[in-house]
Structure formats: C-alpha cells, structure tokens
Amino acid sequence: MINKLKSKDLLGTKDLSPEEILLILDTAESMKEISSRDIKKVPALRGKTIINLFYESSTRTRTSFEIAGKRLSADVVNISVSTSSVVKGETLKDTAKNLEAMNPDAVVIRHSSSGAPDFISKLLRCSVINAGDGAHEHPTQALLDLFTIREKKKEFKGLKVSIIGDIAHSRVARSNIYAMNKMGMNVTVSGPSTLIPVDIEKMGVKVFTDVKKAIEGADVIMMLRIQLERQEKGLFPSIREYSRLFGLNAEKLKNAKEDVIIMHPGPINRGVEISADVADGKYSLILDQVTNGVAVRMAVLHLLTGGV
Ligand code: CP
C-alpha cells in the first residue's frame, strides 16, 4: 500500500499506476466526509498557495478546485485569462514563470492546447495539475468518475462501461479509458464513425457504431457532450439526426441493465446527447459526479502539495 504519488504533477491518468489511482480515491473518501460537515474546513493546507490558471471556460472544474483548496484552508488565487497579461501577448512560458516567482505550491491549468500542462510542469518547481488540455487528458474528471462508479458498484473489476459520443475530441474519454482499463473494467466506445479515432482499439476498447448494442449489458453508460461546432465541420449530418441515432433517451434505455448508472461530465446539451428526463432520472449520477469532484480534487491537492 503506497501513501504518496510518485510525480510532483498530475498530468494524466496514463501515467498513474492502479495503486496511485486507489490512493487518490481512498483519500477522497475522507475528503468527502469533510464536505458533509457543518463547518466544511480543515487546516491541512494552511499556508499553501494554489493558482487556478484557466485559458478555457469552465464551471465545474474551476469552481471545484477553488472549493477544494478552500476546504483545506489553502489560499486559492483564480486567474481569469481574459483580464490577465495574456491578452497583451504574454506567452504561456512567461506567464508560468512569473506565477512561479510568487512561490505557489500548485498551478492548476486548463488550456486548449494538448501538452500545455506538461510543458509548464517542466518549467516549474511547484506541482502542476492538468484541469483539461485540448483533446488530450482531463485526469481529475476521470478520477471523480471512478470515485462515483465505485460508490455505486463497490468494485471495478469486470464492469462494462460504454462511452458514447464524440470520442475523437474528448479528453474525458481518453483519461477514462486509461484509468478504467488499469482498474480492470471493460470499455466500449460508440458514436458516429467520423467521431471515433482510427485504431482506437489499440487503447484496449471495443467499438460499436450501433448505440443500442453499446447500451445492452452495460453497467455504466457515459454520455459525452457533442461539441456543436463539429457539425459545421461536417462530422455529423445534423443535431436532430445525431440525437436520433446517438442520443440517450428513455426508449433506448429500455435496452439497458436494470441497475445501470448514467454519467456525463457536463456541460450537457439537453435534448441532444441526452434527453432531459434521462439526465434528471433515477439512473443519472450527473450531480453526484459534481459533488464527488470536490472530494477528489481535495485529495489530489493534499497528496501533491504535502499538507500537514
Ligand atoms: N466536466 C468539465 O470539465 O466541466 P467544466 O468545463 O465546466 O469544467
């Protein structure tokens, strides 16, 4: 049993061992208890400074990291790129080095370019946490997804997971595929063939272009947001057709197992990839994922910044 992570950074689930994943999830169990208290604060990261550096919009991840840091008593600084010197042309390298000069303990970064967190992690002494980079990875999303699955299903081995939607552009799908395979789950991906990468099977997943087949026998269905700009690029014919063929609704759900759980990283397009009644229905864990995101990010911050 390990008690620390081997890297100073969390850049992806690809680099985590199964033991490290379990360490984060087990630590998050204790962190979740803190969030259920009347006074939701412990002094674990008192005196530590965490910078949230988001180059892309975010509701869940940015807020969740901020709440996580504050519940552990860290000082959390949010940098809005639109009001920073980035708009004056400052490079990512210069921004990162200037932030480092203020001696933070962790920089949490979201960026539209794959590899941006890895790039700054090599420049900075402090921990760098990937909060989503391009179509590459979103490790804390996958970890909170695993935490949510374990809460309901108790163990991972042998679970059948279907990830449905725009697999090609999804950092959530990639991080989940890496993490789920490591934990012994069987992953299937489904969606329009234009949105499924060639050779995805090499990542250890099965592919079904028929969503009904992907849903049959699944313990977990993870719907992905369809990025509406993809339609302009001709990657699927129309929103209506996408919804009819690949969207999850009550009718398609009749093919699912009785104890299936439905997940979505958010933000959701109601009525497109998931119908409102399914998103709000009894199988949906979408808001549990958000709740658990705080606990998982508390665990990651605590493990990386070495709280007392
Ligand atoms: N799941 C997720 O990354 O949501 P945000 O873009 O709102 O952070």
CSV table of N, CA, C and O and ligand atoms in Angstrom, one decimal, residues 54 57-62 110 131 138 141 171-172 265-267 297, ligand 1:
chain,number,residue,atom,x,y,z
A,54,PHE,N,-6.9,29.3,-15.9
A,54,PHE,CA,-7.8,28.7,-16.8
A,54,PHE,C,-7.8,29.5,-18.1
A,54,PHE,O,-8.3,30.6,-18.1
A,57,SER,N,-13.0,28.3,-20.8
A,57,SER,CA,-14.1,28.4,-19.8
A,57,SER,C,-14.4,27.1,-19.1
A,57,SER,O,-14.0,26.0,-19.6
A,58,SER,N,-14.9,27.3,-17.9
A,58,SER,CA,-15.2,26.1,-17.0
A,58,SER,C,-16.1,26.5,-15.9
A,58,SER,O,-16.0,27.6,-15.4
A,59,THR,N,-17.1,25.7,-15.7
A,59,THR,CA,-17.9,25.9,-14.5
A,59,THR,C,-17.5,24.9,-13.4
A,59,THR,O,-17.1,25.3,-12.3
A,60,ARG,N,-17.6,23.6,-13.7
A,60,ARG,CA,-17.4,22.6,-12.7
A,60,ARG,C,-15.9,22.5,-12.2
A,60,ARG,O,-15.7,22.6,-11.0
A,61,THR,N,-15.0,22.4,-13.1
A,61,THR,CA,-13.6,22.1,-12.7
A,61,THR,C,-13.0,23.3,-12.0
A,61,THR,O,-12.4,23.1,-10.9
A,62,ARG,N,-13.2,24.5,-12.5
A,62,ARG,CA,-12.6,25.7,-11.8
A,62,ARG,C,-13.2,25.9,-10.4
A,62,ARG,O,-12.4,26.1,-9.4
A,110,ARG,N,-5.9,24.8,-17.2
A,110,ARG,CA,-6.8,24.3,-18.3
A,110,ARG,C,-6.3,25.1,-19.5
A,110,ARG,O,-6.2,26.3,-19.5
A,131,ALA,N,-6.1,20.4,-15.6
A,131,ALA,CA,-7.5,20.5,-15.5
A,131,ALA,C,-8.2,20.4,-16.8
A,131,ALA,O,-9.4,20.9,-17.0
A,138,HIS,N,-8.0,14.8,-19.1
A,138,HIS,CA,-8.7,15.5,-18.0
A,138,HIS,C,-8.7,14.6,-16.8
A,138,HIS,O,-9.7,14.0,-16.5
A,141,GLN,N,-11.2,14.6,-13.9
A,141,GLN,CA,-12.6,14.2,-14.3
A,141,GLN,C,-12.7,12.7,-14.3
A,141,GLN,O,-13.6,12.1,-13.7
A,171,ARG,N,-11.1,14.7,-24.2
A,171,ARG,CA,-10.1,14.4,-23.2
A,171,ARG,C,-10.6,13.6,-22.0
A,171,ARG,O,-9.9,12.8,-21.4
A,172,VAL,N,-12.0,13.7,-21.8
A,172,VAL,CA,-12.6,12.9,-20.7
A,172,VAL,C,-12.6,11.4,-21.1
A,172,VAL,O,-12.3,10.6,-20.3
A,265,PRO,N,-19.9,14.1,-18.1
A,265,PRO,CA,-19.0,15.1,-17.4
A,265,PRO,C,-19.6,16.5,-17.3
A,265,PRO,O,-19.1,17.3,-16.5
A,266,GLY,N,-20.6,16.8,-18.2
A,266,GLY,CA,-21.0,18.2,-18.2
A,266,GLY,C,-20.1,19.0,-19.0
A,266,GLY,O,-18.9,18.7,-19.2
A,267,PRO,N,-20.5,20.2,-19.5
A,267,PRO,CA,-21.9,20.6,-19.5
A,267,PRO,C,-22.7,19.8,-20.5
A,267,PRO,O,-22.2,19.3,-21.5
A,297,ARG,N,-10.7,16.4,-5.9
A,297,ARG,CA,-9.7,17.5,-6.1
A,297,ARG,C,-9.0,17.8,-4.7
A,297,ARG,O,-7.9,18.2,-4.7
B,1,CP,N1,-16.5,18.5,-16.8
B,1,CP,C1,-15.9,19.6,-17.0
B,1,CP,O1,-14.7,19.7,-17.3
B,1,CP,O2,-16.8,20.7,-16.9
B,1,CP,P1,-16.3,22.2,-17.0
B,1,CP,O3,-15.8,22.5,-18.4
B,1,CP,O4,-17.5,23.1,-16.6
B,1,CP,O5,-15.1,22.4,-16.0
